[in-house]
Coordinates of C-alpha atoms (C1' of nucleotides) in Angstrom, one line a residue:
Chain A
M1 CA 23.6 68.0 43.9
A2 CA 24.0 69.1 47.4
I3 CA 20.9 69.7 49.8
E4 CA 21.0 73.4 49.6
Q5 CA 19.3 74.9 46.6
S6 CA 20.1 78.2 44.9
K7 CA 17.4 80.9 44.7
S8 CA 17.3 80.2 41.0
D9 CA 16.6 76.5 41.6
I10 CA 13.8 77.4 43.9
S11 CA 12.1 79.8 41.4
R12 CA 12.4 77.3 38.7
T13 CA 10.7 74.6 40.7
R14 CA 7.9 77.0 41.6
I15 CA 7.3 78.0 37.8
L16 CA 7.3 74.5 36.8
D17 CA 4.8 73.5 39.5
A18 CA 2.7 76.3 38.5
A19 CA 3.0 75.5 34.8
A20 CA 2.2 71.8 35.3
K21 CA -1.0 72.8 37.3
T22 CA -2.2 75.2 34.9
F23 CA -1.2 73.2 31.7
R24 CA -3.2 70.3 33.2
Q25 CA -6.3 72.4 34.1
K26 CA -6.6 74.6 30.9
G27 CA -4.6 72.8 28.3
Y28 CA -1.5 74.0 26.6
A29 CA -2.6 76.8 24.2
A30 CA -5.2 78.3 26.6
T31 CA -2.6 78.7 29.4
T32 CA -0.9 82.1 29.2
L33 CA 2.4 82.9 30.7
N34 CA 0.6 85.6 32.7
E35 CA -1.3 82.9 34.7
I36 CA 1.7 80.7 35.1
A37 CA 3.6 83.7 36.5
K38 CA 0.7 84.8 38.7
A39 CA 0.6 81.2 40.2
A40 CA 4.3 81.3 40.8
D41 CA 4.1 84.8 42.4
M42 CA 6.1 86.6 39.6
Q43 CA 5.6 88.8 36.6
A44 CA 5.4 87.2 33.1
G45 CA 8.5 88.8 32.0
S46 CA 10.6 87.2 34.8
L47 CA 9.8 83.7 33.5
Y48 CA 12.3 84.3 30.7
Y49 CA 15.3 84.4 33.1
H50 CA 14.6 80.6 33.7
F51 CA 13.0 79.5 30.4
N52 CA 13.7 80.6 26.8
S53 CA 10.1 80.0 25.8
K54 CA 6.7 78.6 26.5
D55 CA 7.5 75.6 24.6
E56 CA 10.7 74.9 26.6
L57 CA 8.7 75.1 29.8
L58 CA 6.2 72.8 28.3
E59 CA 8.7 70.3 27.3
E60 CA 10.3 70.1 30.8
V61 CA 6.9 69.7 32.5
L62 CA 6.2 66.8 29.9
D63 CA 9.5 65.1 30.6
I64 CA 9.0 65.3 34.3
G65 CA 5.6 63.8 34.1
I66 CA 6.6 60.8 31.9
N67 CA 9.7 60.2 33.9
R68 CA 7.9 59.9 37.3
V69 CA 5.4 57.3 36.2
H70 CA 8.2 55.4 34.3
E71 CA 10.4 55.3 37.4
A72 CA 7.7 54.6 39.9
V73 CA 6.4 51.6 38.0
E74 CA 10.1 50.4 37.3
E75 CA 10.8 50.6 41.0
S76 CA 7.8 48.7 41.9
Q77 CA 9.2 45.8 40.0
E78 CA 12.7 46.2 41.3
N79 CA 11.7 46.2 44.8
M80 CA 9.9 42.9 44.3
P81 CA 11.5 39.7 45.5
A82 CA 12.6 37.5 42.7
D83 CA 10.1 34.8 43.5
A84 CA 7.1 37.2 44.1
P85 CA 3.9 35.6 42.4
P86 CA 2.9 37.2 39.1
Y87 CA -0.3 38.6 40.6
E88 CA 1.6 40.5 43.2
R89 CA 4.0 41.9 40.5
I90 CA 1.1 43.3 38.4
R91 CA -0.7 44.6 41.3
A92 CA 2.3 46.5 42.4
A93 CA 2.6 47.9 39.0
V94 CA -0.9 49.0 38.8
D95 CA -0.7 50.6 42.2
A96 CA 2.5 52.5 41.4
H97 CA 1.1 53.7 38.2
L98 CA -2.2 54.9 39.9
T99 CA -0.5 56.5 42.8
T100 CA 1.9 58.5 40.7
L101 CA -0.8 59.6 38.6
L102 CA -3.3 60.6 41.1
K103 CA -1.4 61.5 44.3
H104 CA 1.4 63.7 43.0
G105 CA -0.3 64.2 39.8
D106 CA 0.0 67.5 38.0
Y107 CA 3.1 66.8 35.9
T108 CA 1.9 63.1 35.1
S109 CA -1.8 64.3 34.4
A110 CA -0.8 67.2 32.4
N111 CA 1.3 64.8 30.3
I112 CA -1.5 62.5 29.6
S113 CA -4.4 65.1 29.0
I114 CA -2.7 67.6 26.9
F115 CA -0.4 65.3 24.9
T116 CA -2.6 65.3 21.8
Q117 CA -2.7 69.0 21.6
I118 CA 0.9 70.2 21.8
P119 CA 3.0 71.5 19.0
E120 CA 3.9 68.7 16.7
E121 CA 7.7 69.1 17.0
I122 CA 7.4 68.4 20.8
R123 CA 5.2 65.7 20.5
Q124 CA 7.5 63.9 18.1
R125 CA 10.2 64.0 20.7
Q126 CA 8.0 62.6 23.4
I127 CA 6.9 59.7 21.4
P128 CA 10.2 57.5 22.1
K129 CA 9.7 58.3 25.8
R130 CA 6.2 56.9 25.6
D131 CA 7.3 54.0 23.8
A132 CA 10.0 53.1 26.3
F133 CA 7.2 53.3 29.1
S134 CA 4.9 51.2 27.1
A135 CA 7.7 48.6 26.7
L136 CA 8.1 48.4 30.4
W137 CA 4.4 47.4 30.6
R138 CA 4.8 45.0 27.8
R139 CA 7.7 43.3 29.8
I140 CA 5.7 43.2 33.0
L141 CA 2.6 41.5 31.2
S142 CA 4.8 39.3 29.1
R143 CA 6.6 38.1 32.2
A144 CA 3.3 37.2 33.9
Q145 CA 2.2 35.5 30.8
K146 CA 5.4 33.3 30.6
A147 CA 4.9 32.4 34.3
G148 CA 1.4 31.0 33.3
A149 CA -0.6 33.7 35.2
L150 CA -2.0 35.1 31.9
R151 CA -4.1 33.3 29.3
D152 CA -2.2 33.0 26.1
D153 CA -5.2 33.3 23.7
V154 CA -5.5 37.2 24.1
D155 CA -3.9 39.9 22.1
P156 CA -1.2 41.3 24.6
G157 CA -1.1 44.6 22.8
M158 CA -4.6 45.2 23.1
V159 CA -4.8 44.1 26.7
R160 CA -2.0 46.5 27.5
M161 CA -3.7 49.5 25.7
L162 CA -7.1 48.6 27.3
L163 CA -5.4 48.4 30.7
L164 CA -3.4 51.6 30.4
G165 CA -6.7 53.4 29.2
A166 CA -8.5 52.3 32.2
L167 CA -5.7 53.6 34.4
N168 CA -5.0 56.8 32.5
W169 CA -8.5 57.8 32.3
S170 CA -8.6 58.0 35.9
V171 CA -7.1 61.4 35.9
E172 CA -10.5 62.5 34.2
W173 CA -12.7 61.4 37.0
Y174 CA -10.8 60.4 40.3
K175 CA -11.6 62.7 43.2
P176 CA -9.4 62.1 46.4
G177 CA -11.3 60.9 49.5
K178 CA -14.2 58.9 48.0
T179 CA -12.0 55.8 47.3
S180 CA -8.4 55.0 48.2
I181 CA -6.1 54.5 45.4
H182 CA -5.1 51.1 46.6
A183 CA -8.7 50.1 46.7
M184 CA -8.9 51.1 43.0
A185 CA -5.7 49.3 42.2
D186 CA -7.4 46.2 43.7
H187 CA -10.5 46.7 41.7
V188 CA -8.4 46.9 38.4
C189 CA -6.4 43.7 39.1
L190 CA -9.7 41.8 40.0
M191 CA -11.1 42.9 36.7
L192 CA -8.0 42.4 34.7
L193 CA -7.3 38.8 35.9
E194 CA -10.7 37.4 37.0
G195 CA -13.2 39.6 35.3
I196 CA -16.5 40.7 37.0
G197 CA -18.8 38.1 35.5
A198 CA -20.7 35.9 37.9
D199 CA -19.7 32.2 37.5
E200 CA -22.8 31.3 35.8
A201 CA -22.3 33.9 33.3
R202 CA -18.9 32.8 32.3
R203 CA -18.6 31.5 28.8
G204 CA -15.9 30.9 26.4
T205 CA -12.4 29.5 26.8
A206 CA -11.9 29.8 30.5
A207 CA -15.2 28.2 31.6
D208 CA -14.7 25.3 28.9
K209 CA -11.3 24.6 30.3
E210 CA -12.8 24.4 33.8
K211 CA -15.5 21.9 32.6
V212 CA -13.1 19.8 31.1
A213 CA -10.9 19.7 34.2
Chain B
M1 CA -36.9 67.9 7.4
A2 CA -37.1 67.4 3.8
I3 CA -34.2 65.6 1.7
E4 CA -33.1 68.7 -0.1
Q5 CA -30.9 70.9 1.9
S6 CA -30.4 74.7 1.6
K7 CA -27.0 75.9 0.5
S8 CA -26.8 77.3 4.2
D9 CA -27.2 73.9 5.6
I10 CA -24.6 72.4 3.4
S11 CA -22.1 74.9 4.5
R12 CA -23.0 74.7 8.0
T13 CA -22.4 70.9 7.9
R14 CA -19.1 71.5 6.2
I15 CA -18.0 74.0 8.8
L16 CA -19.1 71.7 11.5
D17 CA -17.2 68.8 10.0
A18 CA -14.1 70.9 9.7
A19 CA -14.3 72.2 13.1
A20 CA -14.8 68.7 14.8
K21 CA -11.9 67.4 13.0
T22 CA -9.4 70.4 13.9
F23 CA -10.7 70.7 17.5
R24 CA -10.0 67.0 17.9
Q25 CA -6.3 67.2 16.4
K26 CA -5.2 70.4 17.9
G27 CA -7.6 71.3 20.9
Y28 CA -9.6 74.1 21.3
A29 CA -7.7 77.1 22.0
A30 CA -4.9 76.2 19.6
T31 CA -7.5 75.9 16.7
T32 CA -7.9 79.1 14.7
L33 CA -11.0 80.1 12.9
N34 CA -8.6 80.5 9.8
E35 CA -7.8 76.6 10.0
I36 CA -11.5 75.8 10.1
A37 CA -12.3 78.1 7.3
K38 CA -9.6 76.8 5.2
A39 CA -10.6 73.1 5.9
A40 CA -14.2 74.2 5.0
D41 CA -13.1 76.0 1.9
M42 CA -14.1 79.4 3.1
Q43 CA -12.6 82.5 4.4
A44 CA -12.6 83.0 8.0
G45 CA -15.0 86.0 8.1
S46 CA -17.5 83.9 6.2
L47 CA -18.0 81.5 9.2
Y48 CA -19.7 84.3 11.0
Y49 CA -22.8 84.2 8.7
H50 CA -23.5 80.6 10.2
F51 CA -22.2 80.8 13.7
N52 CA -22.0 83.8 16.2
S53 CA -18.7 82.8 17.7
K54 CA -16.0 80.4 18.0
D55 CA -17.6 79.2 21.4
E56 CA -21.0 78.6 19.7
L57 CA -19.3 76.4 17.1
L58 CA -17.5 74.5 19.9
E59 CA -20.7 73.9 21.7
E60 CA -22.5 72.6 18.7
V61 CA -19.7 70.2 17.9
L62 CA -19.7 68.9 21.5
D63 CA -23.5 68.4 21.5
I64 CA -23.3 66.4 18.4
G65 CA -20.5 64.2 19.8
I66 CA -22.3 63.4 22.9
N67 CA -25.6 62.8 21.3
R68 CA -24.1 60.3 18.8
V69 CA -22.6 58.0 21.3
H70 CA -25.7 58.2 23.6
E71 CA -28.1 57.4 20.9
A72 CA -25.8 54.6 19.4
V73 CA -25.6 52.9 22.6
E74 CA -29.3 53.4 23.5
E75 CA -30.4 51.9 20.2
S76 CA -28.1 49.0 20.8
Q77 CA -30.2 48.1 23.8
E78 CA -33.5 48.8 22.3
N79 CA -32.8 46.7 19.2
M80 CA -32.2 43.7 21.6
P81 CA -34.9 41.1 22.0
A82 CA -36.3 41.3 25.7
D83 CA -34.9 38.0 26.5
A84 CA -31.4 38.5 25.2
P85 CA -28.8 37.2 27.6
P86 CA -27.0 39.9 29.6
Y87 CA -23.6 39.1 28.0
E88 CA -25.0 39.9 24.6
R89 CA -26.5 43.2 25.9
I90 CA -23.3 44.4 27.2
R91 CA -21.5 43.3 24.1
A92 CA -23.8 45.2 21.9
A93 CA -23.5 48.3 24.2
V94 CA -19.7 48.2 24.0
D95 CA -19.6 47.5 20.4
A96 CA -22.0 50.5 19.6
H97 CA -19.7 52.8 21.9
L98 CA -16.5 51.8 20.3
T99 CA -18.0 52.0 16.8
T100 CA -19.4 55.4 17.1
L101 CA -16.2 56.6 18.7
L102 CA -13.8 55.2 16.3
K103 CA -15.6 54.9 13.0
H104 CA -17.3 58.4 12.6
G105 CA -15.4 59.8 15.1
D106 CA -14.3 63.4 14.8
Y107 CA -17.4 64.8 16.8
T108 CA -17.3 62.0 19.6
S109 CA -13.5 62.1 19.8
A110 CA -13.3 65.9 19.9
N111 CA -15.9 65.7 22.8
I112 CA -13.7 63.3 24.9
S113 CA -10.3 64.7 24.2
I114 CA -10.9 68.5 24.6
F115 CA -13.5 68.4 27.4
T116 CA -11.3 69.3 30.1
Q117 CA -9.8 72.2 28.3
I118 CA -12.9 74.2 27.1
P119 CA -14.2 77.4 28.5
E120 CA -15.9 76.8 32.1
E121 CA -19.3 78.1 31.0
I122 CA -19.5 75.6 28.2
R123 CA -18.4 72.7 30.2
Q124 CA -20.8 73.4 32.9
R125 CA -23.6 72.9 30.3
Q126 CA -22.1 69.8 29.1
I127 CA -22.0 68.0 32.4
P128 CA -25.6 67.1 32.4
K129 CA -25.4 65.6 29.2
R130 CA -22.4 63.5 30.4
D131 CA -24.4 62.5 33.4
A132 CA -27.3 61.4 31.3
F133 CA -25.1 59.1 29.2
S134 CA -23.3 57.7 32.3
A135 CA -26.7 56.9 33.7
L136 CA -27.5 54.9 30.6
W137 CA -24.4 52.8 31.2
R138 CA -25.3 52.6 34.8
R139 CA -28.7 51.0 33.9
I140 CA -27.1 48.5 31.3
L141 CA -24.6 47.2 34.0
S142 CA -27.1 47.2 36.8
R143 CA -29.5 45.2 34.7
A144 CA -26.9 42.5 34.0
Q145 CA -26.1 42.6 37.8
K146 CA -29.8 41.9 38.7
A147 CA -29.9 39.2 36.1
G148 CA -27.1 37.6 37.9
A149 CA -24.6 38.0 35.3
L150 CA -22.3 40.3 37.2
R151 CA -20.6 39.6 40.5
D152 CA -22.2 41.7 43.3
D153 CA -19.1 42.2 45.4
V154 CA -17.7 44.9 43.1
D155 CA -18.2 48.6 43.3
P156 CA -20.4 49.3 40.0
G157 CA -19.5 52.9 39.9
M158 CA -15.7 52.1 39.7
V159 CA -16.3 49.3 37.3
R160 CA -18.2 51.8 35.1
M161 CA -15.5 54.3 35.1
L162 CA -12.6 51.8 34.4
L163 CA -14.7 50.4 31.6
L164 CA -15.6 53.7 30.1
G165 CA -11.9 54.7 30.4
A166 CA -10.6 51.7 28.6
L167 CA -13.3 52.5 25.8
N168 CA -12.8 56.2 25.6
W169 CA -8.9 56.1 25.7
S170 CA -9.0 54.1 22.5
V171 CA -9.3 57.4 20.6
E172 CA -5.7 58.1 21.6
W173 CA -4.3 54.9 20.0
Y174 CA -6.7 53.1 17.8
K175 CA -5.7 53.1 14.2
P176 CA -8.2 51.6 11.6
G177 CA -6.9 48.7 9.7
K178 CA -4.8 46.6 12.2
T179 CA -7.6 45.3 14.3
S180 CA -11.3 45.3 13.8
I181 CA -13.6 47.4 16.2
H182 CA -15.5 44.2 16.6
A183 CA -12.4 42.2 17.7
M184 CA -11.7 45.1 20.0
A185 CA -15.3 45.0 21.5
D186 CA -14.9 41.0 22.0
H187 CA -11.7 41.7 24.0
V188 CA -13.2 44.3 26.2
C189 CA -16.0 42.0 27.0
L190 CA -13.9 39.0 27.6
M191 CA -11.6 41.0 29.9
L192 CA -14.7 42.7 31.7
L193 CA -16.6 39.5 32.2
E194 CA -13.9 36.7 32.5
G195 CA -10.6 38.5 33.1
I196 CA -7.6 37.3 31.4
G197 CA -5.9 35.4 34.3
A198 CA -5.1 31.8 33.5
D199 CA -7.0 29.4 35.5
E200 CA -4.2 28.6 38.1
A201 CA -3.6 32.1 38.6
R202 CA -7.2 32.9 39.8
R203 CA -7.5 33.8 43.3
G204 CA -10.1 35.4 45.6
T205 CA -13.8 35.2 45.5
A206 CA -14.4 33.6 42.0
A207 CA -11.9 30.9 42.3
D208 CA -12.9 30.1 45.9
K209 CA -16.4 29.7 44.7
E210 CA -15.3 27.1 42.2
K211 CA -13.5 25.2 44.6
V212 CA -16.3 24.9 47.0
A213 CA -18.7 24.0 44.1
Chain C
dG1 C1' -23.8 83.5 1.3
dT2 C1' -19.2 84.7 0.8
dC3 C1' -15.6 88.0 0.0
dT4 C1' -12.1 91.6 1.4
dA5 C1' -10.4 94.7 4.6
dT6 C1' -9.7 96.1 9.1
dA7 C1' -10.6 97.1 14.1
dT8 C1' -9.4 95.4 18.5
dT9 C1' -7.5 92.6 21.8
dC10 C1' -4.2 90.0 23.8
dA11 C1' -0.7 86.7 23.7
dG12 C1' 4.7 85.5 23.6
dA13 C1' 8.8 87.7 23.8
dT14 C1' 12.6 91.5 24.5
dA15 C1' 15.2 95.4 26.8
dG16 C1' 16.8 98.0 30.2
dA17 C1' 16.3 99.6 35.1
dC18 C1' 17.0 98.1 39.7
Chain D
dG1 C1' 16.7 87.4 39.8
dT2 C1' 12.8 90.1 39.2
dC3 C1' 10.4 94.3 37.6
dT4 C1' 8.2 97.5 34.1
dA5 C1' 7.5 98.9 29.7
dT6 C1' 6.9 97.7 25.1
dC7 C1' 7.5 95.6 20.6
dT8 C1' 5.4 92.4 17.3
dG9 C1' 2.4 89.2 15.5
dA10 C1' -1.7 86.8 15.4
dA11 C1' -6.4 85.7 16.5
dT12 C1' -11.4 86.9 17.0
dA13 C1' -14.7 89.5 15.3
dT14 C1' -17.0 93.5 12.5
dA15 C1' -18.5 96.1 8.3
dG16 C1' -19.5 96.8 3.9
dA17 C1' -18.8 95.2 -1.0
dC18 C1' -20.3 91.9 -4.2

DNA sequence: GTCTATATTCAGATAGAC
DNA sequence: GTCTATCTGAATATAGAC
């Protein structure tokens, strides 16, 4: 609540940071409490003052990860003027998603990359949170579609999964420095909305409509 | 070589299949030799007649996985008539990639989803193989670009990573039955080449060119 | 080739001193 | 709050019977 943090709070955060970083790098099962403790400048036994089990630690890391992206994307929409053009709304969402993923990324990246390999019970509890986040993206895309900014002859669900795939996969290859995250967001939006086909290569619905017009 | 397989070969394959399936589901570290053995109808100790260690088993699963996608995409290009339009070449590559990933998928999916969490030494040996596969995709896209089918104002490397991300991520969400893999490939190519923006929403290079024309 | 039995190592977790 | 010491279970790997 207040600005001051108890010693316990500070250690707790240090442990969580260390856990997120290690889970992300080595996976859940391969990460030992010893490694986490070392990265947090403690002994393994000391972790148990703050967490009851490795699983509890994992679950908190996962929760923080999903919450951060969810909040970031949500805020990107709330901060938008009501009359913002659909393209800008989508771009803001993509940018927020990528920035949270790649910039302050251990929690969010851990969530993404170890999700399929965690204990079944924990995964079941995570699913509703992922669904809620997915629904947020569904609303964003559907709003753009209703505003006439997206074609209506595509499967919105598949578009969403392909888009989220392109975004989430970036945790596997993105290295800071080479390209800015904003430039990446631009690329994603360009591909999503306009595609990268040269004009003469366009075919199918969009090109046909243009010919008619 | 011949059609007949020794008893050893048959068991070996059964073990590899079981390992690929389990690695994919639970990750590398969380998978025990006991589980693999049970899935292969054996006792854990018996595995050692065929493989010297869990790591050796892992490495063979990874190799099979990357080789299968690589070969499938390569063949998709070799089977194309020399004068096939760029769009068809890309579509064939996307289709081959997705089909191998999702249809006969334990080896390829395992490779994708546990890659970041395997022992460092093994990962180092996998990297050149991934690079070779990445280079294949680079050639496919670059050929299309030279043929004038792709815009030349986009970063080819980033396009490739975003595209492969959208494709590879499908192992996390695709469930057989709902949508056909071919329909998915169509969607990917549509998005990649034309985008899903409605005409009125297009902006930037492509739209500008159209206005000028 | 596959089994059973077991050696060995190491992880998660607990207990009590400080 | 954190340490050290330790219990307990489980996993990889080995050895020898069949």
